[in-house]
């Protein structure tokens, strides 16, 4: 049995399950509610890759002074080397988090398994003590995650470990193909310097703080001191979606929160997140969440 190079605060929630899928590949499942708002600390004592999904709740954290957010509908990929992290959890918020850990030996083997004939491996993608990106999940990935949910809901004595392994490997296969494709192109991670990454994270923070009235691409490029063409290209590479897509997703997520808490009516929520056309807002909202804004209010 291989051991993970991780140190973290144990609790009844983190983790509730830790399963070795195969040597150097584990999944940890964390779920439940905290009785009080609290912070958790963790540390990686050796290089490791993490693929994470938040299935319930939004998790905010910081790894080596880099802000990280995990939320439904996105995967989080992290290349970690001797890094410390902390995250904060609100009282009463329900959390369901999947963390798939892959050590470099297995990572390099998976690169070869998905058809890469070059010498690419863990070191190719690692940028310093911590390198992170977030990618929007697609329909195929959501289908795998739904099957993984069902698999992990079963008790230990009824868990189909072969099925569990197949779901984990399928998710890893999708992301290894994406990583290698990015690396093969000029828009891959290799063109992003440490300064580029810092500027991209700054751009993201600016957009989050000005989500109701975001800066134009040209203004944003001036604020972070990056050429607008490079910003447009690099933002997509690093975060998995364009600046426009990021703003749109964040607006709709904020509107969902306002409506589900019944803080605003439909028009107030639309205006609060920067929409001026209620019809366009309602169409975009239903397209993302599968429910109209009005129906969400009535069901809350």
Short mmCIF file of C-alpha atoms in Angstrom, two decimals:
data_model
loop_
_atom_site.label_atom_id
_atom_site.label_comp_id
_atom_site.label_asym_id
_atom_site.label_seq_id
_atom_site.Cartn_x
_atom_site.Cartn_y
_atom_site.Cartn_z
CA UNK A 1 0.00 0.00 0.00
CA UNK A 2 1.38 3.43 -0.98
CA UNK A 3 1.17 6.32 1.48
CA UNK A 4 0.23 9.86 0.49
CA UNK A 5 2.77 12.63 1.28
CA UNK A 6 0.10 14.74 3.00
CA UNK A 7 -0.43 16.21 6.43
CA UNK A 8 -3.80 17.66 7.41
CA UNK A 9 -6.15 18.26 10.31
CA UNK A 10 -8.34 15.21 10.78
CA UNK A 11 -12.02 15.79 11.54
CA UNK A 12 -15.33 13.89 11.28
CA UNK A 13 -15.73 15.55 7.86
CA UNK A 14 -12.23 15.57 6.34
CA UNK A 15 -11.97 12.88 5.13
CA UNK A 16 -14.86 10.46 5.67
CA UNK A 17 -13.35 8.01 3.17
CA UNK A 18 -9.83 7.46 1.87
CA UNK A 19 -9.48 4.71 -0.72
CA UNK A 20 -6.39 3.51 -2.56
CA UNK A 21 -7.47 2.94 -6.17
CA UNK A 22 -4.12 1.47 -7.19
CA UNK A 23 -0.52 2.12 -6.07
CA UNK A 24 0.13 5.89 -5.90
CA UNK A 25 -3.50 6.77 -6.73
CA UNK A 26 -6.03 7.59 -4.00
CA UNK A 27 -9.41 9.23 -3.64
CA UNK A 28 -10.46 11.09 -0.51
CA UNK A 29 -14.11 11.93 0.10
CA UNK A 30 -14.96 14.73 2.53
CA UNK A 31 -18.57 15.47 3.42
CA UNK A 32 -20.78 16.93 6.12
CA UNK A 33 -21.39 20.23 7.89
CA UNK A 34 -19.24 22.17 10.32
CA UNK A 35 -20.95 23.21 13.53
CA UNK A 36 -18.83 26.37 13.63
CA UNK A 37 -16.95 28.46 11.08
CA UNK A 38 -13.38 27.23 11.00
CA UNK A 39 -10.19 27.00 9.00
CA UNK A 40 -8.34 23.84 8.03
CA UNK A 41 -4.63 23.55 7.33
CA UNK A 42 -2.84 21.00 5.18
CA UNK A 43 0.62 20.41 3.76
CA UNK A 44 2.16 18.38 0.94
CA UNK A 45 5.55 17.00 1.93
CA UNK A 46 6.48 15.74 -1.56
CA UNK A 47 5.37 16.35 -5.18
CA UNK A 48 1.82 15.23 -5.99
CA UNK A 49 -1.02 15.95 -8.46
CA UNK A 50 -4.57 16.62 -7.26
CA UNK A 51 -7.80 16.50 -9.27
CA UNK A 52 -10.66 17.88 -7.16
CA UNK A 53 -14.40 18.34 -7.51
CA UNK A 54 -16.78 20.12 -5.17
CA UNK A 55 -20.12 18.34 -5.43
CA UNK A 56 -21.77 20.44 -2.72
CA UNK A 57 -20.80 23.85 -1.41
CA UNK A 58 -18.18 26.38 -2.48
CA UNK A 59 -14.73 26.01 -0.97
CA UNK A 60 -12.39 28.99 -0.73
CA UNK A 61 -8.76 28.47 0.12
CA UNK A 62 -5.20 29.54 -0.40
CA UNK A 63 -2.20 27.46 -1.43
CA UNK A 64 1.22 29.11 -1.13
CA UNK A 65 -0.51 32.54 -1.13
CA UNK A 66 -2.47 31.72 -4.31
CA UNK A 67 -6.27 31.98 -4.02
CA UNK A 68 -8.19 28.84 -4.98
CA UNK A 69 -11.93 28.32 -5.37
CA UNK A 70 -13.69 24.97 -5.77
CA UNK A 71 -17.32 24.94 -6.86
CA UNK A 72 -19.91 22.80 -8.60
CA UNK A 73 -19.46 22.55 -12.35
CA UNK A 74 -15.67 22.87 -12.38
CA UNK A 75 -12.69 20.61 -11.89
CA UNK A 76 -9.58 21.81 -10.10
CA UNK A 77 -6.13 20.61 -11.16
CA UNK A 78 -3.18 21.24 -8.87
CA UNK A 79 0.50 20.39 -9.21
CA UNK A 80 1.91 20.56 -5.70
CA UNK A 81 5.43 20.37 -4.31
CA UNK A 82 6.10 20.95 -0.61
CA UNK A 83 3.24 23.44 -0.34
CA UNK A 84 1.06 24.48 2.58
CA UNK A 85 -2.62 25.36 2.27
CA UNK A 86 -5.58 26.53 4.28
CA UNK A 87 -9.30 26.72 3.59
CA UNK A 88 -12.25 28.26 5.42
CA UNK A 89 -15.68 26.74 5.97
CA UNK A 90 -18.82 28.50 7.11
CA UNK A 91 -21.03 27.26 9.92
CA UNK A 92 -23.85 25.06 8.62
CA UNK A 93 -22.62 24.90 5.01
CA UNK A 94 -22.82 21.40 3.55
CA UNK A 95 -19.65 20.15 1.88
CA UNK A 96 -19.05 17.22 -0.47
CA UNK A 97 -15.54 17.16 -1.91
CA UNK A 98 -13.73 14.56 -4.01
CA UNK A 99 -9.93 14.75 -4.07
CA UNK A 100 -8.12 12.37 -6.41
CA UNK A 101 -4.40 12.22 -5.60
CA UNK A 102 -1.82 10.96 -8.08
CA UNK A 103 1.87 10.68 -7.21
CA UNK A 104 4.49 11.42 -9.91
CA UNK A 105 5.23 7.74 -10.65
CA UNK A 106 1.61 7.08 -11.57
CA UNK A 107 1.24 10.48 -13.28
CA UNK A 108 4.10 9.71 -15.67
CA UNK A 109 2.66 6.27 -16.37
CA UNK A 110 -0.75 7.78 -17.18
CA UNK A 111 0.84 10.23 -19.63
CA UNK A 112 2.20 7.27 -21.58
CA UNK A 113 -1.08 5.36 -21.24
CA UNK A 114 -3.11 8.07 -23.04
CA UNK A 115 -0.84 7.86 -26.06
CA UNK A 116 1.86 10.43 -25.36
CA UNK A 117 5.11 9.23 -26.92
CA UNK A 118 7.25 12.15 -25.74
CA UNK A 119 9.03 12.49 -22.42
CA UNK A 120 6.29 14.63 -20.87
CA UNK A 121 5.52 13.94 -17.25
CA UNK A 122 4.86 15.52 -13.89
CA UNK A 123 7.85 17.87 -14.12
CA UNK A 124 6.58 19.22 -17.46
CA UNK A 125 3.48 20.72 -15.84
CA UNK A 126 4.75 21.64 -12.40
CA UNK A 127 5.48 25.35 -12.04
CA UNK A 128 7.14 25.99 -8.69
CA UNK A 129 5.65 24.88 -5.39
CA UNK A 130 2.06 25.11 -6.67
CA UNK A 131 0.45 25.36 -10.09
CA UNK A 132 -3.34 25.44 -10.35
CA UNK A 133 -6.00 25.68 -13.02
CA UNK A 134 -9.77 25.28 -13.07
CA UNK A 135 -11.67 23.76 -16.00
CA UNK A 136 -15.41 23.79 -16.62
CA UNK A 137 -16.88 20.29 -16.66
CA UNK A 138 -18.59 19.11 -19.84
CA UNK A 139 -21.58 16.78 -20.26
CA UNK A 140 -19.43 13.66 -20.53
CA UNK A 141 -17.55 14.55 -17.36
CA UNK A 142 -20.77 15.31 -15.48
CA UNK A 143 -22.08 11.88 -16.47
CA UNK A 144 -19.00 10.19 -15.02
CA UNK A 145 -19.31 12.24 -11.84
CA UNK A 146 -22.96 11.25 -11.42
CA UNK A 147 -21.96 7.59 -11.65
CA UNK A 148 -19.14 8.23 -9.19
CA UNK A 149 -21.65 9.83 -6.78
CA UNK A 150 -23.82 6.71 -6.91
CA UNK A 151 -20.82 4.44 -6.44
CA UNK A 152 -19.49 6.29 -3.39
CA UNK A 153 -22.90 6.47 -1.70
CA UNK A 154 -22.68 2.72 -1.02
CA UNK A 155 -21.33 1.40 2.25
CA UNK A 156 -17.81 -0.05 2.38
CA UNK A 157 -19.06 -3.65 2.34
CA UNK A 158 -21.14 -2.99 -0.82
CA UNK A 159 -18.67 -0.76 -2.65
CA UNK A 160 -17.83 -1.97 -6.16
CA UNK A 161 -14.14 -1.10 -6.18
CA UNK A 162 -13.70 -2.16 -9.81
CA UNK A 163 -16.46 0.24 -10.88
CA UNK A 164 -14.97 2.95 -8.65
CA UNK A 165 -11.57 2.49 -10.28
CA UNK A 166 -13.08 2.71 -13.76
CA UNK A 167 -14.77 6.06 -12.96
CA UNK A 168 -11.59 7.51 -11.43
CA UNK A 169 -9.45 6.40 -14.36
CA UNK A 170 -11.95 7.80 -16.87
CA UNK A 171 -11.85 11.22 -15.17
CA UNK A 172 -8.06 11.13 -15.07
CA UNK A 173 -7.91 10.09 -18.73
CA UNK A 174 -10.03 13.09 -19.76
CA UNK A 175 -7.76 15.50 -17.93
CA UNK A 176 -4.50 13.93 -19.05
CA UNK A 177 -5.66 14.28 -22.65
CA UNK A 178 -6.52 17.94 -22.01
CA UNK A 179 -3.20 18.65 -20.32
CA UNK A 180 -1.19 17.03 -23.08
CA UNK A 181 -3.16 18.83 -25.78
CA UNK A 182 -2.52 22.16 -24.08
CA UNK A 183 1.16 21.32 -23.82
CA UNK A 184 1.34 20.48 -27.53
CA UNK A 185 0.08 23.91 -28.57
CA UNK A 186 1.60 27.35 -28.32
CA UNK A 187 -1.25 28.16 -25.94
CA UNK A 188 -0.15 25.53 -23.45
CA UNK A 189 1.04 26.00 -19.91
CA UNK A 190 4.66 26.16 -21.06
CA UNK A 191 4.23 29.69 -22.43
CA UNK A 192 2.98 31.03 -19.10
CA UNK A 193 5.72 32.38 -16.88
CA UNK A 194 5.37 32.89 -13.14
CA UNK A 195 4.70 36.59 -13.82
CA UNK A 196 2.03 35.68 -16.41
CA UNK A 197 0.26 33.45 -13.88
CA UNK A 198 0.36 36.17 -11.21
CA UNK A 199 -1.16 38.65 -13.68
CA UNK A 200 -3.86 36.19 -14.75
CA UNK A 201 -4.84 35.60 -11.13
CA UNK A 202 -4.96 39.37 -10.64
CA UNK A 203 -7.24 39.65 -13.68
CA UNK A 204 -9.53 37.04 -12.16
CA UNK A 205 -9.68 38.92 -8.85
CA UNK A 206 -10.48 42.20 -10.63
CA UNK A 207 -13.31 40.55 -12.54
CA UNK A 208 -14.72 39.01 -9.36
CA UNK A 209 -14.72 42.38 -7.58
CA UNK A 210 -16.29 44.16 -10.55
CA UNK A 211 -18.63 41.44 -11.75
CA UNK A 212 -21.63 43.80 -12.07
CA UNK A 213 -19.69 46.18 -14.32
CA UNK A 214 -16.52 44.42 -15.47
CA UNK A 215 -13.72 46.23 -17.29
CA UNK A 216 -13.34 45.78 -21.04
CA UNK A 217 -10.62 43.46 -22.26
CA UNK A 218 -8.45 46.46 -23.13
CA UNK A 219 -8.93 48.06 -19.72
CA UNK A 220 -8.27 44.75 -17.97
CA UNK A 221 -5.08 44.26 -19.99
CA UNK A 222 -3.86 47.70 -18.90
CA UNK A 223 -4.70 46.99 -15.26
CA UNK A 224 -2.63 43.80 -15.19
CA UNK A 225 0.02 45.06 -17.64
CA UNK A 226 -0.44 42.29 -20.20
CA UNK A 227 -1.03 42.60 -23.94
CA UNK A 228 -4.77 42.20 -24.65
CA UNK A 229 -4.22 39.45 -27.25
CA UNK A 230 -2.04 37.50 -24.83
CA UNK A 231 -4.56 38.06 -22.02
CA UNK A 232 -7.39 36.73 -24.16
CA UNK A 233 -5.41 33.64 -25.18
CA UNK A 234 -3.75 32.93 -21.82
CA UNK A 235 -6.91 33.39 -19.72
CA UNK A 236 -8.59 30.64 -21.74
CA UNK A 237 -5.58 28.35 -21.38
CA UNK A 238 -5.12 28.88 -17.64
CA UNK A 239 -8.73 28.97 -16.43
CA UNK A 240 -10.40 26.84 -19.11
CA UNK A 241 -12.81 29.53 -20.32
CA UNK A 242 -12.69 32.96 -21.92
CA UNK A 243 -12.96 36.22 -19.99
CA UNK A 244 -16.52 36.62 -21.31
CA UNK A 245 -17.47 33.09 -20.25
CA UNK A 246 -15.96 33.64 -16.80
CA UNK A 247 -17.94 36.86 -16.25
CA UNK A 248 -21.13 35.22 -17.50
CA UNK A 249 -20.73 32.20 -15.21
CA UNK A 250 -19.93 34.32 -12.16
CA UNK A 251 -22.91 36.59 -12.79
CA UNK A 252 -25.30 33.66 -13.04
CA UNK A 253 -23.82 31.98 -9.95
CA UNK A 254 -24.30 35.19 -7.95
CA UNK A 255 -27.86 35.57 -9.27
CA UNK A 256 -28.62 31.98 -8.25
CA UNK A 257 -27.45 32.74 -4.71
CA UNK A 258 -29.57 35.91 -4.50
CA UNK A 259 -32.68 34.16 -5.81
CA UNK A 260 -32.32 31.00 -3.73
CA UNK A 261 -31.98 33.14 -0.59
CA UNK A 262 -34.98 35.20 -1.76
CA UNK A 263 -32.89 38.34 -1.30
CA UNK A 264 -34.21 39.84 -4.56
CA UNK A 265 -36.90 39.31 -7.14
CA UNK A 266 -36.02 38.35 -10.73
CA UNK A 267 -35.48 41.85 -12.10
CA UNK A 268 -33.54 42.98 -9.02
CA UNK A 269 -31.25 39.95 -9.27
CA UNK A 270 -30.67 40.54 -12.98
CA UNK A 271 -29.74 44.19 -12.44
CA UNK A 272 -27.60 43.32 -9.40
CA UNK A 273 -25.32 41.12 -11.50
CA UNK A 274 -25.12 43.42 -14.51
CA UNK A 275 -27.93 42.25 -16.82
CA UNK A 276 -30.09 45.00 -18.32
CA UNK A 277 -32.36 42.72 -20.36
CA UNK A 278 -34.57 40.49 -18.17
CA UNK A 279 -35.43 38.18 -21.07
CA UNK A 280 -31.76 37.55 -21.87
CA UNK A 281 -31.05 37.00 -18.18
CA UNK A 282 -33.88 34.47 -17.78
CA UNK A 283 -32.81 32.56 -20.89
CA UNK A 284 -29.17 32.39 -19.78
CA UNK A 285 -30.19 31.41 -16.24
CA UNK A 286 -32.42 28.55 -17.37
CA UNK A 287 -29.78 27.40 -19.85
CA UNK A 288 -27.24 27.04 -17.04
CA UNK A 289 -29.35 25.74 -14.16
CA UNK A 290 -32.26 24.04 -15.94
CA UNK A 291 -34.81 26.12 -14.04
CA UNK A 292 -36.17 29.61 -14.63
CA UNK A 293 -35.43 32.38 -12.09
CA UNK A 294 -39.11 32.64 -11.17
CA UNK A 295 -39.43 28.89 -10.63
CA UNK A 296 -36.36 28.93 -8.39
CA UNK A 297 -37.92 31.61 -6.19
CA UNK A 298 -41.15 29.63 -5.90
CA UNK A 299 -39.27 26.45 -4.98
CA UNK A 300 -37.00 28.09 -2.38
#
